[in-house]
Tab-separated table of C-alpha atoms and ligand atoms in Angstrom:
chain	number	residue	atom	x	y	z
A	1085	UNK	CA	0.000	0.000	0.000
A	1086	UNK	CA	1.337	3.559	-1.101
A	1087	UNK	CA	1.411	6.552	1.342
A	1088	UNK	CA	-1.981	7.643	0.260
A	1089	UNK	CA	-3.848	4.298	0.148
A	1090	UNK	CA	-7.250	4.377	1.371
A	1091	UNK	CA	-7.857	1.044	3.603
A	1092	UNK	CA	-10.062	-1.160	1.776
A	1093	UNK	CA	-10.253	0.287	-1.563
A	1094	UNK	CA	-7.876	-1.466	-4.028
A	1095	UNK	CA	-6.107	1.347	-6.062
A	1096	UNK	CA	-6.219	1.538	-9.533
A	1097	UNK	CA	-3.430	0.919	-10.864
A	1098	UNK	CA	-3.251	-2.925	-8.521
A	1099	UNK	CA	-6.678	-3.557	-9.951
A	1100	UNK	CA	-5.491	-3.271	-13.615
A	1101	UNK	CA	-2.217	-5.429	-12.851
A	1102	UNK	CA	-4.185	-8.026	-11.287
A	1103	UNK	CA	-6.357	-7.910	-13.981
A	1104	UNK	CA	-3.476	-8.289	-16.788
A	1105	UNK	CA	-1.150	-10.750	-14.828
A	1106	UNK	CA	-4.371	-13.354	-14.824
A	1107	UNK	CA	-4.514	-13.382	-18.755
A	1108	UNK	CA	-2.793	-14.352	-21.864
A	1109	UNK	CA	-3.341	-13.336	-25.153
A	1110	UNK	CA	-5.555	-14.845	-27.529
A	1111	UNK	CA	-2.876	-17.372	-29.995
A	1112	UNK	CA	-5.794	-18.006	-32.188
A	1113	UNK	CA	-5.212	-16.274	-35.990
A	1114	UNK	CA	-7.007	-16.171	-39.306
A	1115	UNK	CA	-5.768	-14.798	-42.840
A	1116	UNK	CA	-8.193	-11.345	-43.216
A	1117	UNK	CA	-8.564	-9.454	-46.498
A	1118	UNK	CA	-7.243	-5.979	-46.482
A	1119	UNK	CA	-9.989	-4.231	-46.735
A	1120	UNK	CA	-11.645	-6.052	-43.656
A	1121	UNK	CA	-8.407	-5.517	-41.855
A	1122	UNK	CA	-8.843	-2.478	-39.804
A	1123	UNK	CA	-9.120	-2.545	-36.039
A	1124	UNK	CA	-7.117	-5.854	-36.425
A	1125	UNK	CA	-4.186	-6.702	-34.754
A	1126	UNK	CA	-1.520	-8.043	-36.772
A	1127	UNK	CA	0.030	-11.389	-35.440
A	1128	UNK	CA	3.051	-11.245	-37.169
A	1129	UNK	CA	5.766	-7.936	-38.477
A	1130	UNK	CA	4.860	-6.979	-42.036
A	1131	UNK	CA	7.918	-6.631	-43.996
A	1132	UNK	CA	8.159	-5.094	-47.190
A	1133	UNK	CA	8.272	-7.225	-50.268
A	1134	UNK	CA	9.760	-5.134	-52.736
A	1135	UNK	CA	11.086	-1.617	-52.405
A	1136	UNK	CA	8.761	1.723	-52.462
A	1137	UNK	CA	8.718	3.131	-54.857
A	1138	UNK	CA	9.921	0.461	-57.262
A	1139	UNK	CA	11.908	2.188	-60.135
A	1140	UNK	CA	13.546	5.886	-59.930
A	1141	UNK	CA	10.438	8.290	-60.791
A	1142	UNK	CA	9.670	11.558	-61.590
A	1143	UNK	CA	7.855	13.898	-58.661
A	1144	UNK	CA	6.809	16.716	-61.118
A	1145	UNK	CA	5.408	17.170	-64.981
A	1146	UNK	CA	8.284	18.382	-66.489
A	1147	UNK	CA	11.053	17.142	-68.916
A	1148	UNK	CA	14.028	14.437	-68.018
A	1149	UNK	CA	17.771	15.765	-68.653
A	1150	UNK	CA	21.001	14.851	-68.571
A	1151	UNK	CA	22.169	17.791	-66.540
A	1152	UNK	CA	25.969	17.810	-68.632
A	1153	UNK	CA	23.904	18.467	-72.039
A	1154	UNK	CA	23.016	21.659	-70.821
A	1155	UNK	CA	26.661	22.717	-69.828
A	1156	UNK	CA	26.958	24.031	-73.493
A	1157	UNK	CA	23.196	25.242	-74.498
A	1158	UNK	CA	19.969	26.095	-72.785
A	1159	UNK	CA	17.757	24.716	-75.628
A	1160	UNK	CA	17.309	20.662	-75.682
A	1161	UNK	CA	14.963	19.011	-78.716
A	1162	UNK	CA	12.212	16.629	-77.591
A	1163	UNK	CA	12.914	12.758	-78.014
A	1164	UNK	CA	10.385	10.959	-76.626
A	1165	UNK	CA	7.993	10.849	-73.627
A	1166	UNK	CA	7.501	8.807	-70.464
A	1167	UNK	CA	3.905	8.379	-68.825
A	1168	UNK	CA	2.903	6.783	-65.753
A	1169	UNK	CA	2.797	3.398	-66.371
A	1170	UNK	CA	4.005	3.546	-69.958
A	1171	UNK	CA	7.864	4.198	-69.954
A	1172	UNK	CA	10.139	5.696	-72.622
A	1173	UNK	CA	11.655	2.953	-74.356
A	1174	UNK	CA	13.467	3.965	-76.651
A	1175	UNK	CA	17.243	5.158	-77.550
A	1176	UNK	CA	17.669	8.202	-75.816
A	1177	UNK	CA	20.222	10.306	-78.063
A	1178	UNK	CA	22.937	12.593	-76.582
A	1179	UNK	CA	21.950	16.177	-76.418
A	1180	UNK	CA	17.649	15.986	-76.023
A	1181	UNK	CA	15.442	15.484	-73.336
A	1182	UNK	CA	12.125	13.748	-72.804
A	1183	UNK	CA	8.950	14.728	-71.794
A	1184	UNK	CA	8.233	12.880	-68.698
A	1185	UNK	CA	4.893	12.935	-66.048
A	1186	UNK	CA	4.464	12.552	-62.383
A	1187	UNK	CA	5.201	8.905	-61.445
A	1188	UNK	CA	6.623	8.284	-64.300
A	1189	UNK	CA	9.479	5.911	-64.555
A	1190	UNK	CA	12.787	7.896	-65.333
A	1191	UNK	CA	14.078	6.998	-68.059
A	1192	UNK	CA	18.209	5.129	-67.386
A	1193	UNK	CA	20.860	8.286	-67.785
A	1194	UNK	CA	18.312	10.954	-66.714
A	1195	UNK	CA	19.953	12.865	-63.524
A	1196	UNK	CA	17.111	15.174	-63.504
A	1197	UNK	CA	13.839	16.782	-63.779
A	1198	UNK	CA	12.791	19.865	-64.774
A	1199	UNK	CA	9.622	21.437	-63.628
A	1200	UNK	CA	7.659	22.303	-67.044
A	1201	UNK	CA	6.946	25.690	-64.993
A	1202	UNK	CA	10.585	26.369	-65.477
A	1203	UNK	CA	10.483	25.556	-69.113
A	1204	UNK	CA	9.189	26.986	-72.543
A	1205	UNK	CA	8.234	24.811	-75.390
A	1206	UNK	CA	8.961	26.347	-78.787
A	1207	UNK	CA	7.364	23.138	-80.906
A	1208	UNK	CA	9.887	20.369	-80.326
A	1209	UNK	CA	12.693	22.612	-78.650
A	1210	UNK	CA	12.606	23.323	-74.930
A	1211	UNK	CA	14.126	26.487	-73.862
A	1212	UNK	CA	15.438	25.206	-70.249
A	1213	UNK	CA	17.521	28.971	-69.490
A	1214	UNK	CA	14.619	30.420	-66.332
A	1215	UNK	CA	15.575	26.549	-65.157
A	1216	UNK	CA	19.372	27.119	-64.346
A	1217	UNK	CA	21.700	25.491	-62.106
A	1218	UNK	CA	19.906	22.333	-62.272
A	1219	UNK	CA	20.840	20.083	-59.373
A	1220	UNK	CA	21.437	16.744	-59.656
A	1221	UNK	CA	18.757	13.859	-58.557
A	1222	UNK	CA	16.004	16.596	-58.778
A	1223	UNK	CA	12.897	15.938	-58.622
A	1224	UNK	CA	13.643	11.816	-59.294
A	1225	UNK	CA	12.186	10.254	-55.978
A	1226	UNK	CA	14.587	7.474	-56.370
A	1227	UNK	CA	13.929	3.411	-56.050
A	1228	UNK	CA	13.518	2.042	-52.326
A	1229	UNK	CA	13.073	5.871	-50.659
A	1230	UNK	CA	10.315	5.360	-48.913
A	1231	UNK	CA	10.917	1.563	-48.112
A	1232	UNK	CA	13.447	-0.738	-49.129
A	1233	UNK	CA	12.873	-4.545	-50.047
A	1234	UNK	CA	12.870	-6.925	-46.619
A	1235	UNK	CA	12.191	-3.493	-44.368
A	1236	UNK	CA	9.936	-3.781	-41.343
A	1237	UNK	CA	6.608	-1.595	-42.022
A	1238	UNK	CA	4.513	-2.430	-39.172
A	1239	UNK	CA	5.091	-4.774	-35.893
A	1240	UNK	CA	3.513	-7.805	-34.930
A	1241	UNK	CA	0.912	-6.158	-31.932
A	1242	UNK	CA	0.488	-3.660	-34.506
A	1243	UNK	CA	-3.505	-2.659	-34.237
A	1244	UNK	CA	-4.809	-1.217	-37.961
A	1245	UNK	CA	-5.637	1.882	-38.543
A	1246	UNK	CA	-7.202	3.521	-41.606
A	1247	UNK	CA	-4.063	4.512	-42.590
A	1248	UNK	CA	-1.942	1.605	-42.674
A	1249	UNK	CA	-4.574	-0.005	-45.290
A	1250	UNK	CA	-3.276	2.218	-48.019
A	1251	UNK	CA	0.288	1.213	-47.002
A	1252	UNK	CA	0.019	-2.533	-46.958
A	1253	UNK	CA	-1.975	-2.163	-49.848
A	1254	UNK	CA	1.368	-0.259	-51.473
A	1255	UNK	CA	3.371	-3.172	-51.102
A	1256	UNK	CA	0.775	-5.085	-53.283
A	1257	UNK	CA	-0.118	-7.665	-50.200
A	1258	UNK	CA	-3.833	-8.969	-50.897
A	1259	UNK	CA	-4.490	-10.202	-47.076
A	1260	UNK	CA	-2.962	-9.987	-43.484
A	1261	UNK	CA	-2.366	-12.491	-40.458
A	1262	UNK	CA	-4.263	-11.121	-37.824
A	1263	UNK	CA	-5.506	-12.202	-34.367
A	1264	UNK	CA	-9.086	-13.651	-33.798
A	1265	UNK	CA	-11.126	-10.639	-31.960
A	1266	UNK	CA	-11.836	-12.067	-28.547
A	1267	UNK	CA	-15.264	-12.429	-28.369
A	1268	UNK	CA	-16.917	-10.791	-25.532
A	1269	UNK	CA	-20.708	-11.463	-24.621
A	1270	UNK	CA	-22.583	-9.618	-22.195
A	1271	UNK	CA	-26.023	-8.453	-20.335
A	1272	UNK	CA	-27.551	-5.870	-18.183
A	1273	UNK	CA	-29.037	-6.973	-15.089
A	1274	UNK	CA	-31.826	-5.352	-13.628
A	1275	UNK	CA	-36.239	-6.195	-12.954
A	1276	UNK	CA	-36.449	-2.292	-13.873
A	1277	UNK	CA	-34.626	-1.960	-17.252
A	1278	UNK	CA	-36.645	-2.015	-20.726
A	1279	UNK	CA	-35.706	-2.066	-23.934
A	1280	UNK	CA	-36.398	0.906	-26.093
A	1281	UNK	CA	-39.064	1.447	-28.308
A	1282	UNK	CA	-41.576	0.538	-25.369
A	1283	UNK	CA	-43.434	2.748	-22.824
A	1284	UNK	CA	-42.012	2.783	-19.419
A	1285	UNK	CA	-44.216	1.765	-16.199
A	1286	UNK	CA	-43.460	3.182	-12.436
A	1287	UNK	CA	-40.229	2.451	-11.415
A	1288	UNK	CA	-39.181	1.431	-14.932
A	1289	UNK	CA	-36.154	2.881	-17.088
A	1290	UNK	CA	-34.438	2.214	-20.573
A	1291	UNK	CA	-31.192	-0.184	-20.306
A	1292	UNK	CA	-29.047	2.353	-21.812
A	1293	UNK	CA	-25.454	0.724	-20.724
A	1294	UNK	CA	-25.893	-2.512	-22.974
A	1295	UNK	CA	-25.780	0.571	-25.135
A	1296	UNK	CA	-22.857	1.962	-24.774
A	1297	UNK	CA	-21.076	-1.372	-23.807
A	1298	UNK	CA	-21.895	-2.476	-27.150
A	1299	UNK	CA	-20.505	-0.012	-29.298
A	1300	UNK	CA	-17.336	0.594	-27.173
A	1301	UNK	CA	-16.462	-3.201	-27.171
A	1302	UNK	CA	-16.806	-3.043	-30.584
A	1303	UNK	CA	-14.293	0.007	-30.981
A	1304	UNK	CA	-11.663	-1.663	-28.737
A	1305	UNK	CA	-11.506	-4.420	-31.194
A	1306	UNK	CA	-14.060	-6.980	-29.935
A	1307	UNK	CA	-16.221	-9.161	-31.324
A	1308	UNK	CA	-19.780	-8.068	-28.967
A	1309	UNK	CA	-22.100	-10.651	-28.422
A	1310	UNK	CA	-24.948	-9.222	-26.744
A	1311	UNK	CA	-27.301	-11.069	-24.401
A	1312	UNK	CA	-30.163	-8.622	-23.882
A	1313	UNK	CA	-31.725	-7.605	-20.153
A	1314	UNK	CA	-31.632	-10.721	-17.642
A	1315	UNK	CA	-34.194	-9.651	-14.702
A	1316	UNK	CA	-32.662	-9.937	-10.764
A	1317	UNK	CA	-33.374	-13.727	-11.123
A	1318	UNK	CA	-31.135	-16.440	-10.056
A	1319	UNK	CA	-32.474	-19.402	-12.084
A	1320	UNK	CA	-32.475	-16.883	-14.716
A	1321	UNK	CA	-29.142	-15.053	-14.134
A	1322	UNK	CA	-27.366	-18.258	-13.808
A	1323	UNK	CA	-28.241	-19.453	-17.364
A	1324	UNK	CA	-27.080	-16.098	-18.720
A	1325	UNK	CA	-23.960	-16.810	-17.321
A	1326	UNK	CA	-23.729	-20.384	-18.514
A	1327	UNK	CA	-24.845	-19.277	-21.511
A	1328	UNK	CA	-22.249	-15.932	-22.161
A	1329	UNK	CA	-19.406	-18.413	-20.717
A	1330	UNK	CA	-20.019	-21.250	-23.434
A	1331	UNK	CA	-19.848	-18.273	-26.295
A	1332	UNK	CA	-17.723	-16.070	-25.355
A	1333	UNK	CA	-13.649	-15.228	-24.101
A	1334	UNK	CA	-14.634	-12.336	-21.540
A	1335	UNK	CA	-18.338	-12.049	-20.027
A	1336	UNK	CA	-19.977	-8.554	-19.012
A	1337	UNK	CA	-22.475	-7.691	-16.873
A	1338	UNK	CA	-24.027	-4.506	-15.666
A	1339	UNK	CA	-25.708	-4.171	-12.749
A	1340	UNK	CA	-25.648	-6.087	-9.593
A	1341	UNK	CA	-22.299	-6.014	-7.927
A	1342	UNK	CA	-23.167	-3.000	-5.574
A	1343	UNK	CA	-23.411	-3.591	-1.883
A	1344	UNK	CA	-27.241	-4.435	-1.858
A	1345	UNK	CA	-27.020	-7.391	-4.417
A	1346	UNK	CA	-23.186	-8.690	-4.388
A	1347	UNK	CA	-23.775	-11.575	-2.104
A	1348	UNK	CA	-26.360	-12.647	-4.332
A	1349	UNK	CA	-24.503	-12.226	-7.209
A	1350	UNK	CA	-21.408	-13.561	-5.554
A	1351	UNK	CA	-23.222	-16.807	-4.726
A	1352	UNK	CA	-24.194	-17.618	-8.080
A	1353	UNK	CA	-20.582	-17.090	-9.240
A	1354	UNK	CA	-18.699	-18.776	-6.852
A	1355	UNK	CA	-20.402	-21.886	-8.270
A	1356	UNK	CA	-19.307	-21.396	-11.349
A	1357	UNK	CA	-15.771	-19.707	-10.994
A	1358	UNK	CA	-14.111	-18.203	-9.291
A	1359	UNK	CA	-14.898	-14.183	-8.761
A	1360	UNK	CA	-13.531	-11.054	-6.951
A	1361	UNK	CA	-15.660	-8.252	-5.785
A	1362	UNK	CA	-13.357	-4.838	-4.975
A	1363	UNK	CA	-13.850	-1.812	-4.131
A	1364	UNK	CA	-11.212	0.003	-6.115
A	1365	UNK	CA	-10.412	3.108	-4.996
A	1366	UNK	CA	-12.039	5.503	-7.886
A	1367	UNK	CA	-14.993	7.651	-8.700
A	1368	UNK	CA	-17.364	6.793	-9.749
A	1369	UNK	CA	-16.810	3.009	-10.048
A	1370	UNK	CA	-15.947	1.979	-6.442
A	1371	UNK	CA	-18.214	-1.703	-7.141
A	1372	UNK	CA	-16.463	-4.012	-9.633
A	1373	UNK	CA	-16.064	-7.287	-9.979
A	1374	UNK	CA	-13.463	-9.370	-11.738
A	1375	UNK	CA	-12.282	-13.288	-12.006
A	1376	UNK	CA	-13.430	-16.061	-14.317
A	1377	UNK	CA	-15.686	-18.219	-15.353
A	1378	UNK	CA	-14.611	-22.071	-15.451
A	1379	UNK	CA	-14.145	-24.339	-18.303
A	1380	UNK	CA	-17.385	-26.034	-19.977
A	1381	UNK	CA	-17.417	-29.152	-22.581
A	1382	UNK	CA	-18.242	-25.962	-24.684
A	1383	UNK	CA	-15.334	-23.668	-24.054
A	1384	UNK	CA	-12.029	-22.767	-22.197
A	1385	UNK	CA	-12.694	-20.452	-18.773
A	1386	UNK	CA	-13.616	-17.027	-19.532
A	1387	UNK	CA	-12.741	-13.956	-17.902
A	1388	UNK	CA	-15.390	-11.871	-16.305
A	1389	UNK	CA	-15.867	-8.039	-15.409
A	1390	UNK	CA	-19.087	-7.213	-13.174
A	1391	UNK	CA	-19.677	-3.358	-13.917
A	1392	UNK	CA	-21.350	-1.519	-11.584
A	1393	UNK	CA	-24.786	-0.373	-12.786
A	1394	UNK	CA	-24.624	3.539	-12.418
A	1395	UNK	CA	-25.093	4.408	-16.115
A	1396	UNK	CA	-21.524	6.743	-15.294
A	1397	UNK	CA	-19.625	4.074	-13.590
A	1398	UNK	CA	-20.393	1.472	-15.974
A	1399	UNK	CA	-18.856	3.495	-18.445
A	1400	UNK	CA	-16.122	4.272	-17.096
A	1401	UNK	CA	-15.118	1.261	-15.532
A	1402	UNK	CA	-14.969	-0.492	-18.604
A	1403	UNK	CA	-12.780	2.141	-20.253
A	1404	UNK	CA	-10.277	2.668	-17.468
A	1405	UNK	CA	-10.177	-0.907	-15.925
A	1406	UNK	CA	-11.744	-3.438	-18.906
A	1407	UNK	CA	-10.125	-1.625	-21.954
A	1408	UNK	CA	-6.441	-2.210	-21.116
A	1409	UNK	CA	-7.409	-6.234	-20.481
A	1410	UNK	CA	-9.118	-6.342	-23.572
A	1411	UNK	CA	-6.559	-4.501	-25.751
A	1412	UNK	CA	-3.769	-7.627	-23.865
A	1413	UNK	CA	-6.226	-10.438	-25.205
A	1414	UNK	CA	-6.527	-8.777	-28.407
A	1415	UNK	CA	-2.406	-9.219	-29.002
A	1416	UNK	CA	-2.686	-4.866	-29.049
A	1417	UNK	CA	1.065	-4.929	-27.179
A	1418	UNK	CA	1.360	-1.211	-28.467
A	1419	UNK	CA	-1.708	-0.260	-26.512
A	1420	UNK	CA	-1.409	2.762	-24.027
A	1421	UNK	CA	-3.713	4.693	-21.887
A	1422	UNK	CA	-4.180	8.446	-22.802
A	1423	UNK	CA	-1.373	11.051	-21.504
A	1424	UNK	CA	-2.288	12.889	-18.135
A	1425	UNK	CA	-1.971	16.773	-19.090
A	1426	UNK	CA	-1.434	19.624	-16.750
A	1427	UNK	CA	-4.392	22.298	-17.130
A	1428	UNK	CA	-5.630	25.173	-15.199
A	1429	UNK	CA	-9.167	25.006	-13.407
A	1430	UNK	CA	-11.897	27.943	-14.603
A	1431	UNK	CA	-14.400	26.128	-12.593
A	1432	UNK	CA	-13.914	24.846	-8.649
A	1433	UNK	CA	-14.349	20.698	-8.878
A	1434	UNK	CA	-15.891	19.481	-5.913
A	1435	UNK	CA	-14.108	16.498	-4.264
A	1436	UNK	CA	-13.606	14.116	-1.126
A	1437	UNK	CA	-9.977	12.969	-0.246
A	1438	UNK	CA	-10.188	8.890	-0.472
A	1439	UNK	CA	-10.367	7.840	-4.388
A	1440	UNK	CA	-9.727	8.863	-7.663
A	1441	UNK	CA	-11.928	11.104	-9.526
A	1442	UNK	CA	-12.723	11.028	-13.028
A	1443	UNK	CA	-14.619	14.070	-13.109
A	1444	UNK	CA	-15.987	14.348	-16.533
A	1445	UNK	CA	-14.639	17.837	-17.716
A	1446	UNK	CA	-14.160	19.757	-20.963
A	1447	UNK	CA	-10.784	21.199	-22.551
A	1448	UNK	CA	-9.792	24.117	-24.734
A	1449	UNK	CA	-6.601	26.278	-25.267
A	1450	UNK	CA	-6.602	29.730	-24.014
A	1451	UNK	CA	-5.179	32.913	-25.329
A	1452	UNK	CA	-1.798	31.771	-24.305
A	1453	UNK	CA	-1.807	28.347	-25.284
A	1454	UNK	CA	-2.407	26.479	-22.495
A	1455	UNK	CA	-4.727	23.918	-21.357
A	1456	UNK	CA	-7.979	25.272	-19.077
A	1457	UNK	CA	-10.647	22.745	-18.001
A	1458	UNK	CA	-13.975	23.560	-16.563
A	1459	UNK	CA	-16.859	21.126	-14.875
A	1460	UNK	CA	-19.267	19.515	-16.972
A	1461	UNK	CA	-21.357	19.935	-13.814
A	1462	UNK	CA	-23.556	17.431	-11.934
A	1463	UNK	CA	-21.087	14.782	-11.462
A	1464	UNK	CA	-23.686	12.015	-10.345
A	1465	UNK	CA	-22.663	8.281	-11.216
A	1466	UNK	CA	-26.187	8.023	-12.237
A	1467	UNK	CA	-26.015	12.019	-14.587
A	1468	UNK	CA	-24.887	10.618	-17.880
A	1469	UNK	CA	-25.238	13.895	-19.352
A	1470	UNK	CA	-21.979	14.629	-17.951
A	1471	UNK	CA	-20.017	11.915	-20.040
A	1472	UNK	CA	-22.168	13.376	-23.220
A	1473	UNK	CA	-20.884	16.731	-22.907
A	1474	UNK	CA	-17.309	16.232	-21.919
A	1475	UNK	CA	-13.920	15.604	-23.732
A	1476	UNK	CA	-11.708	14.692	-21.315
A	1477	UNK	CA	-11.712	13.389	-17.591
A	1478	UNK	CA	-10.167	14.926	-15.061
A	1479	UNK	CA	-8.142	13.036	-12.812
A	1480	UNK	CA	-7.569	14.445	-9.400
A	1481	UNK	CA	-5.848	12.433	-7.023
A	1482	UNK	CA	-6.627	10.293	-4.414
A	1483	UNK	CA	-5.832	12.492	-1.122
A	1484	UNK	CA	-6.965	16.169	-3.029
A	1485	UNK	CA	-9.787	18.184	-1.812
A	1486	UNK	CA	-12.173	20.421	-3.548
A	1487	UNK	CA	-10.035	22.298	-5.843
A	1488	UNK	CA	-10.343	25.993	-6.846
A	1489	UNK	CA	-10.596	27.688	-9.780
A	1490	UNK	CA	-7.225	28.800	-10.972
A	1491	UNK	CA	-4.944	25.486	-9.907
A	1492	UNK	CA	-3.680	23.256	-11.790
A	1493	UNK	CA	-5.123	19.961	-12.719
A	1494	UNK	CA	-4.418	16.314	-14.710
A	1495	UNK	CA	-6.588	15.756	-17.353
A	1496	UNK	CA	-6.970	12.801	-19.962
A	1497	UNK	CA	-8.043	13.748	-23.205
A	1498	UNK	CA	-10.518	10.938	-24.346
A	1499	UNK	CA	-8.870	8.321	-26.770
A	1500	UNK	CA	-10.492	7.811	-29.984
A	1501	UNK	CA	-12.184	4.771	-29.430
A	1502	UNK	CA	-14.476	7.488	-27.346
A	1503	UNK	CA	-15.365	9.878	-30.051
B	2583	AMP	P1	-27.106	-1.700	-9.503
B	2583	AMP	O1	-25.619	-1.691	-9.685
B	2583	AMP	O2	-27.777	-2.840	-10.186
B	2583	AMP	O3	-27.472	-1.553	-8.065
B	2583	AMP	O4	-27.624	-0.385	-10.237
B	2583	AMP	C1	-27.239	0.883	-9.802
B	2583	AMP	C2	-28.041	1.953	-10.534
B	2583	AMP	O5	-27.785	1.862	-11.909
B	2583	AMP	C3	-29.542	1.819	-10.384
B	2583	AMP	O6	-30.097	3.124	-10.324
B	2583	AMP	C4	-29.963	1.101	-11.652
B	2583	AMP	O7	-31.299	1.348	-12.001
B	2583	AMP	C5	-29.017	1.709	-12.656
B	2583	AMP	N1	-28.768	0.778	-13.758
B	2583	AMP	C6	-28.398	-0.510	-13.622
B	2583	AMP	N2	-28.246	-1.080	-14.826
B	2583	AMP	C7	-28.548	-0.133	-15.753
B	2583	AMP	C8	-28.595	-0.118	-17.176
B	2583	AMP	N3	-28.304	-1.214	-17.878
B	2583	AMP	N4	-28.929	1.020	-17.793
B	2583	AMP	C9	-29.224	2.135	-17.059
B	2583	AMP	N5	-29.191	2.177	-15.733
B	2583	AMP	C10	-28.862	1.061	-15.062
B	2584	MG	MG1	-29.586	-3.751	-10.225
């Protein structure tokens, strides 16, 4: 325990190294087509199998020289031309110069390239005099400058973006070795949440965090599996769990794991794993449970994560504690939690010394070019509004008090798997 441990809350960063030290990655991998590819992880380095570009190429419209004919005249005749894609070919004589396009292939002798805005054509003679000195290699992007053959382009743990398409697709390679998404299935738990779309009796609200839980698993690289609404049933809740554990890597619930309904929940799980409920040492998202579910004829053990309910929390907890276990199974090795960033308060944030905060907050630059944050306001676990409006959390520490406008904060821009 650190100097400014609170007894009985687990602090953050323990819970997240528990939580990575108890997995392995997924080994499973499949051959995916490029242009399914993104949001993969790539299971092994891409190297290069050829150099970028391939052959010594023009970078402007111009004209190819030799720069030694014009040591003696400023005035070469045309002999030929190379397009993109169809090279000059032919004898290049001594003494002329050939009209040559952007990406064209250079054609063997040529030291140079003249801009055609430097140039004037008089019929078949090009005046090159407004184009003087000419320096050698210009405007040739030569063979192997961007890559060379047998180069390493992107690392095994590598996770796709949109712009690494276009470069595997440069090196003219069809389909990828990737790791198998780990599948995650998961439900909300609650005898007051209904679906959407229907009309809401007393003490009824919409399950909004299946929701959210959805769509974010699904930007972190998962394959979601969703299981719908189980009511606070045991017979019920017990084949949901038997159920998300025979389909799925990592289960999720919602719901449940607060102080009111853990033993219950607890019960149920002990029978068919083995489970963890902490109290880590943030806010919101003090209730959270994590262990596994065991092996079935059906499937290896799965991992579970019990979010806590709160429609805030929920959230939260599975980006700050879930995301980095999911990005480990998913082979993302590169993965890394946003930057903390220093910013100056224009609002007061009202805190309690004893757990982190991630008060939802928004950003901007001032006049000066520095960071300012301000409140999003209500900071309820239950006030999702707050996590609408923001763009960043801000992080104050575990021992800090309310803190006045005009200090200085941490604040996390949100990554964009959040946007
Ligand atoms: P619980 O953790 O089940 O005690 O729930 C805590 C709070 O979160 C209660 O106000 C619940 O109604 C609310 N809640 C639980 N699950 C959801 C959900 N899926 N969507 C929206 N609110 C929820
Ligand atoms: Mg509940």
């Amino acid at each position: 325990m650190g100097c400014c441990d609170t007894p009985g809350l687990m602090p953050i960063d323990t819970a997240v190294s528990k939580m990575l030290d108890s997995i392995d990655p997924i080994d499973q991998t499949i051959q995916q087509n490029l242009d399914q590819a993104v949001g993969h992880v790539l299971s092994e380095d891409a190297h290069s199998p050829m150099h970028v570009p391939p052959f010594d190429n023009s970078a402007m419209d111009g004209y190819a020289v030799r720069i030694a004919d014009l040591a003696h005249t400023v005035n070469l005749p045309l002999a030929g031309k190379s397009f993109a894609g169809i090279p000059f070919n032919g004898k290049w004589p001594v003494g002329t110069c050939i009209r040559i396009m952007t990406g064209a292939q250079v054609p063997n002798g040529c030291d140079a390239v003249i801009m055609q805005e430097e140039t004037q054509a008089n019929g078949e003679m090009i005046d090159f005099s407004q184009a003087l000195p000419v320096k050698p290699q210009q405007n040739i992007r030569p063979m192997g400058d961007d890559i060379t053959q047998g180069a390493l382009v992107l690392p095994k743990g590598h996770r796709l973006t949109p712009r690494d398409i276009p470069m595997i697709a440069t090196l003219g390679i069809p389909m990828v070795s990737v790791y198998c998404k780990p599948k995650v299935a998961f439900f909300s738990t609650g005898d007051e949440l209904k679906p959407l779309g229907t009309t809401l009796k007393a003490g009824e609200i919409y399950d909004s965090n299946r929701y959210g839980i959805k769509v974010l698993l699904e930007k972190f690289g998962c394959e979601a599996i969703d299981l719908g609404v189980i009511p606070d049933d045991k017979v019920l809740l017990k084949q949901a769990f038997e159920q998300a554990q025979q389909q799925a890597d990592v289960v999720i619930t919602s719901g449940g794991v607060s102080v009111g309904e853990a033993d219950y929940t607890k019960d149920l799980l002990t029978e068919l794993g083995e489970i963890g409920f902490w109290k880590i040492a943030m806010k919101p998202g003090k209730p959270f449970a994590f262990g596994k579910l065991l092996a079935t004829n059906e499937r290896s053990e799965s991992i579970f994560c019990g979010l806590p309910g709160n429609p805030v929390s929920a959230i939260l907890t599975l980006y700050i504690l879930v995301q980095p276990l999911l990005a480990k199974l998913a082979g993302h090795s590169e993965w890394q939690a946003q930057p903390l960033l220093p910013a100056t308060t224009t609002t007061a944030f009202k805190k309690q010394p004893g757990r982190t905060d991630y008060q939802r907050g928004i950003y901007q630059l001032n006049q000066h070019g520095r960071f300012e944050v301000s409140t999003t306001g209500n900071q309820s676990s239950g006030a999702f509004r707050s996590m609408s409006t923001a763009n960043c959390f801000v992080v104050l520490e575990q021992d800090r008090g309310r803190v006045e406008v005009g200090e200085t904060v941490n604040f996390q821009m949100f990554s964009p798997s959040f946007y």
